[in-house]
Short mmCIF file of C-alpha atoms in Angstrom, two decimals:
data_model
loop_
_atom_site.label_atom_id
_atom_site.label_comp_id
_atom_site.label_asym_id
_atom_site.label_seq_id
_atom_site.Cartn_x
_atom_site.Cartn_y
_atom_site.Cartn_z
CA MET A 1 -1.29 7.91 71.28
CA ASN A 2 2.05 6.76 72.54
CA LYS A 3 3.20 7.02 76.13
CA ARG A 4 5.44 10.03 75.39
CA SER A 5 2.53 11.99 73.85
CA ILE A 6 0.38 11.12 76.86
CA GLU A 7 3.01 12.47 79.23
CA ILE A 8 3.40 15.67 77.38
CA THR A 9 -0.34 16.15 77.24
CA LEU A 10 -0.68 15.60 81.02
CA LEU A 11 2.12 17.98 81.77
CA ALA A 12 0.43 20.69 79.67
CA VAL A 13 -2.94 20.15 81.48
CA VAL A 14 -1.22 20.32 84.87
CA PHE A 15 0.54 23.56 83.88
CA LEU A 16 -2.74 25.16 82.72
CA LEU A 17 -4.45 24.14 86.01
CA LEU A 18 -1.58 25.57 88.06
CA MET A 19 -1.75 28.86 86.14
CA ALA A 20 -5.42 29.05 86.63
CA CYS A 21 -5.06 28.81 90.39
CA GLN A 22 -2.61 31.62 90.66
CA PRO A 23 -4.06 34.78 92.15
CA ALA A 24 -4.50 37.56 89.65
CA VAL A 25 -1.56 40.01 89.54
CA LYS A 26 -2.75 43.51 90.03
CA LYS A 27 -1.23 45.81 87.40
CA ASP A 28 0.54 48.87 88.65
CA THR A 29 -1.75 51.89 88.26
CA VAL A 30 0.12 54.64 86.34
CA PRO A 31 -1.03 58.08 87.74
CA ASP A 32 -2.59 60.46 85.25
CA HIS A 33 -0.30 63.51 85.16
CA HIS A 34 -2.40 65.28 82.53
CA SER A 35 -3.64 68.39 84.31
CA ALA A 36 -3.84 72.15 83.80
CA LYS A 37 -0.60 72.60 85.60
CA THR A 38 1.34 70.24 83.38
CA SER A 39 -0.35 70.54 80.02
CA LEU A 40 -1.52 74.16 79.64
CA ASP A 41 0.39 77.33 78.91
CA TRP A 42 -1.04 79.04 81.98
CA ALA A 43 1.58 81.63 82.74
CA GLY A 44 0.45 85.11 81.49
CA VAL A 45 -2.12 87.88 82.07
CA TYR A 46 -5.88 87.44 82.52
CA GLN A 47 -8.41 90.17 82.43
CA GLY A 48 -12.18 90.54 82.94
CA THR A 49 -14.93 92.30 84.93
CA LEU A 50 -16.21 90.27 87.89
CA PRO A 51 -19.56 90.89 89.54
CA CYS A 52 -19.88 93.27 92.48
CA ALA A 53 -22.66 93.68 95.03
CA SER A 54 -22.18 97.41 95.48
CA CYS A 55 -20.99 98.63 92.06
CA PRO A 56 -21.41 97.82 88.28
CA GLY A 57 -18.40 95.46 88.47
CA ILE A 58 -14.81 94.92 89.42
CA LYS A 59 -12.27 95.29 86.64
CA THR A 60 -9.68 92.56 87.35
CA LEU A 61 -6.20 91.92 85.99
CA ILE A 62 -4.27 88.90 87.23
CA THR A 63 -0.72 88.11 86.23
CA LEU A 64 0.61 84.56 86.87
CA ASN A 65 4.37 84.24 86.66
CA PRO A 66 6.15 80.99 86.00
CA ASP A 67 7.92 81.23 89.36
CA GLY A 68 4.71 80.97 91.25
CA GLU A 69 4.25 84.73 91.96
CA PHE A 70 1.04 86.59 91.21
CA ILE A 71 -0.16 90.16 90.93
CA LYS A 72 -3.84 90.91 91.17
CA GLU A 73 -5.15 94.39 90.25
CA GLU A 74 -8.73 95.42 90.94
CA HIS A 75 -10.74 98.51 90.19
CA TYR A 76 -14.29 98.92 91.52
CA ILE A 77 -16.20 100.67 88.67
CA ASN A 78 -17.62 104.09 89.40
CA THR A 79 -15.77 104.24 92.69
CA GLN A 80 -12.32 105.31 93.90
CA GLY A 81 -11.63 101.75 95.06
CA SER A 82 -8.47 100.34 93.41
CA TYR A 83 -6.30 97.63 94.93
CA VAL A 84 -3.12 95.76 94.10
CA GLU A 85 -2.31 92.48 95.78
CA LYS A 86 0.86 90.52 95.33
CA GLY A 87 2.04 87.09 96.62
CA GLN A 88 2.52 83.47 95.77
CA PHE A 89 -0.09 81.11 94.32
CA GLU A 90 -0.34 77.47 95.14
CA TRP A 91 -1.66 74.61 92.99
CA GLN A 92 -4.26 72.37 94.55
CA PRO A 93 -3.49 68.64 94.55
CA ASP A 94 -5.57 67.97 91.36
CA GLY A 95 -3.43 70.34 89.35
CA THR A 96 -6.36 72.34 87.97
CA VAL A 97 -7.13 74.93 90.71
CA ILE A 98 -4.78 77.64 92.08
CA HIS A 99 -4.98 79.56 95.36
CA LEU A 100 -3.76 83.17 95.29
CA LYS A 101 -2.16 83.51 98.75
CA GLY A 102 -2.00 87.24 99.28
CA ASP A 103 -2.41 89.59 102.13
CA ASP A 104 -6.20 89.34 102.26
CA VAL A 105 -6.67 85.95 103.95
CA GLU A 106 -10.52 86.44 103.85
CA ALA A 107 -10.70 86.78 100.07
CA VAL A 108 -12.13 84.04 98.01
CA ASN A 109 -8.94 83.60 95.84
CA TYR A 110 -9.49 80.29 94.13
CA TYR A 111 -9.42 80.00 90.33
CA LYS A 112 -9.82 77.03 88.04
CA VAL A 113 -7.31 77.12 85.21
CA VAL A 114 -8.75 76.16 81.84
CA GLU A 115 -7.53 76.79 78.24
CA ASN A 116 -6.76 80.51 77.96
CA ALA A 117 -8.94 81.49 80.96
CA LEU A 118 -9.32 81.54 84.72
CA LEU A 119 -12.66 80.68 86.30
CA HIS A 120 -13.29 82.43 89.58
CA LEU A 121 -14.63 79.86 92.11
CA ASN A 122 -17.20 80.32 94.91
CA ALA A 123 -16.60 80.05 98.63
CA ASP A 124 -16.90 76.32 98.37
CA GLU A 125 -14.18 76.13 95.68
CA GLN A 126 -16.65 75.19 93.04
CA VAL A 127 -17.23 76.49 89.54
CA ILE A 128 -20.09 78.86 89.32
CA GLY A 129 -22.55 77.55 86.69
CA GLY A 130 -25.80 78.57 85.03
CA GLU A 131 -26.39 82.05 83.49
CA MET A 132 -23.78 83.65 85.82
CA ALA A 133 -20.94 81.46 84.62
CA GLU A 134 -19.50 83.77 82.01
CA LEU A 135 -19.46 86.69 84.49
CA TYR A 136 -16.83 84.86 86.57
CA ARG A 137 -14.43 84.24 83.67
CA LEU A 138 -11.12 86.00 83.15
CA GLU A 139 -9.71 85.75 79.62
CA LYS A 140 -5.98 85.34 78.87
CA ILE A 141 -4.69 88.41 76.93
CA THR A 142 -1.61 89.54 75.19
CA MET A 143 -0.52 93.04 76.13
CA THR A 144 0.07 95.35 73.18
CA LEU A 145 1.70 98.80 72.89
CA GLN A 146 -1.54 100.40 71.64
CA GLN A 147 -4.79 100.91 73.60
CA THR A 148 -3.27 100.09 76.93
CA ASP A 149 -2.99 102.62 79.80
CA TRP A 150 0.58 102.68 80.89
CA GLN A 151 1.63 103.92 84.35
CA LEU A 152 5.26 104.92 85.02
CA THR A 153 7.05 102.76 87.58
CA GLU A 154 10.70 103.70 87.01
CA VAL A 155 12.94 106.28 85.37
CA VAL A 156 16.23 104.30 85.13
CA ASN A 157 19.14 105.91 87.00
CA SER A 158 16.93 108.60 88.43
CA ALA A 159 15.48 108.52 91.89
CA PHE A 160 11.86 109.48 91.25
CA LYS A 161 9.65 109.23 94.34
CA ASN A 162 6.50 107.25 94.28
CA ASP A 163 4.28 110.27 94.42
CA VAL A 164 5.98 111.63 91.19
CA LEU A 165 5.90 108.26 89.42
CA SER A 166 2.13 107.89 90.17
CA ARG A 167 1.46 111.12 88.31
CA VAL A 168 2.96 109.97 84.98
CA SER A 169 0.91 107.84 82.52
CA MET A 170 0.42 107.59 78.70
CA ASN A 171 -1.47 105.83 76.04
CA PHE A 172 -0.66 105.01 72.33
CA ASP A 173 -3.71 105.08 70.13
CA ASP A 174 -4.28 103.25 66.91
CA GLN A 175 -3.86 106.45 64.81
CA GLY A 176 -0.20 107.11 65.50
CA ARG A 177 -0.70 109.50 68.40
CA LEU A 178 0.70 109.33 71.87
CA SER A 179 -0.89 111.24 74.76
CA GLY A 180 -0.23 111.25 78.49
CA GLN A 181 0.24 113.00 81.78
CA ALA A 182 3.82 114.03 82.87
CA PRO A 183 4.58 115.07 86.51
CA CYS A 184 3.22 118.50 85.83
CA ASN A 185 1.77 118.80 82.25
CA ARG A 186 -0.22 116.90 79.69
CA PHE A 187 2.00 115.81 76.76
CA PHE A 188 1.52 114.51 73.26
CA ALA A 189 3.47 113.26 70.33
CA ASP A 190 3.27 111.49 67.02
CA TYR A 191 4.67 108.00 66.84
CA THR A 192 5.44 105.19 64.39
CA ALA A 193 5.95 101.56 65.48
CA SER A 194 6.94 98.50 63.63
CA ASP A 195 7.80 95.19 65.27
CA ASN A 196 9.52 96.35 68.43
CA SER A 197 10.92 99.68 67.16
CA VAL A 198 9.10 102.95 68.01
CA HIS A 199 9.94 106.46 67.02
CA LEU A 200 8.49 109.55 68.66
CA ASP A 201 8.08 112.89 66.78
CA LYS A 202 6.95 116.32 67.62
CA ILE A 203 6.82 115.90 71.37
CA GLY A 204 4.89 118.78 72.94
CA ALA A 205 3.34 119.69 76.35
CA THR A 206 1.23 122.23 78.06
CA LYS A 207 3.05 124.88 80.17
CA MET A 208 1.71 124.54 83.70
CA ALA A 209 4.00 125.19 86.65
CA CYS A 210 4.29 122.70 89.49
CA PRO A 211 6.94 121.55 92.06
CA PHE A 212 8.03 118.70 89.82
CA LEU A 213 9.25 120.49 86.77
CA LYS A 214 12.84 119.19 87.28
CA GLU A 215 11.60 115.59 87.26
CA GLU A 216 9.41 116.36 84.28
CA GLN A 217 12.41 117.55 82.27
CA VAL A 218 14.33 114.44 83.13
CA PHE A 219 11.29 112.38 81.99
CA PHE A 220 11.00 114.17 78.63
CA THR A 221 14.76 113.89 78.01
CA GLN A 222 14.56 110.10 78.43
CA LEU A 223 11.34 109.79 76.35
CA ALA A 224 12.95 111.58 73.46
CA LYS A 225 15.73 109.01 73.27
CA VAL A 226 13.46 105.99 72.95
CA ASP A 227 13.86 103.96 69.66
CA ASN A 228 12.47 100.48 70.62
CA TYR A 229 10.38 98.81 73.32
CA GLU A 230 9.74 95.43 74.92
CA ILE A 231 6.71 94.15 76.68
CA LYS A 232 7.14 91.56 79.56
CA GLN A 233 3.92 90.31 81.00
CA THR A 234 2.28 93.62 82.07
CA SER A 235 5.41 95.76 81.91
CA LEU A 236 6.42 98.06 79.07
CA LEU A 237 10.15 98.82 78.74
CA LEU A 238 11.07 101.86 76.62
CA LYS A 239 14.62 101.49 75.45
CA LYS A 240 17.44 103.02 73.43
CA GLY A 241 19.20 100.11 71.82
CA ASP A 242 19.60 97.57 74.69
CA GLU A 243 19.40 100.24 77.41
CA VAL A 244 16.19 100.52 79.33
CA LEU A 245 15.25 104.20 79.99
CA LEU A 246 11.68 104.08 81.20
CA THR A 247 9.58 101.32 82.77
CA PHE A 248 5.74 101.33 82.75
CA ASN A 249 3.10 98.97 84.06
CA ALA A 250 -0.29 98.29 82.42
CA ALA A 251 -3.04 100.08 84.44
CA LEU A 252 -6.64 99.28 84.68
CA LYS A 253 -8.80 101.89 83.17
CA SER A 254 -10.67 103.90 85.85
CA GLU A 255 -14.04 104.33 84.27
#
């Protein structure tokens, strides 16, 4: 081996020794941003019946809006107890649990967000396991025109008081029949629906007298104009063309 080769070999050995003595460089840890908050389509409506210590169960409907607002509706089965709570919800640091921050600060309002469901957590903010697990699960649902109880919330361009609005509800069955309660009378009609169009025919009502007959006539006049509908979360908009005539909200069945 000539002198030049020896020098090159020695330099290579020295370089390798120096590299071996260097402290290990810690690689930057890339945070895992894969969580329910970032990877699931969590906005929507969730429904189920949660356990109740003093009744057969609590029918529960929770709406999560993309802007961080929530609506929680509860009905205690076989009682007159029905409650609506509104507020903001907050994601916990892990991005998998939400806290519904409503008026009732004592309520256990923590839910784990999973694929197409909410899991109601216990007071320690833990998932309830075992045989009871499925009882604390609210499934994500899609509201449909049929087989939903709709409660009137607004008659557009008419100042209906809340005590009148609360008297009006309706239901579209699967057989093409609409039935409901107007401010004074029960009403009924045939209907046909396709995509987002809806046509009402043969609207009729009972003939009871009450203090709200004027409002009832306004309601029926608007109802007869309807030719299409739109569902947004838990709201049903009955429209003529692009004009909204009546607004309803999905109501929990009271049985």
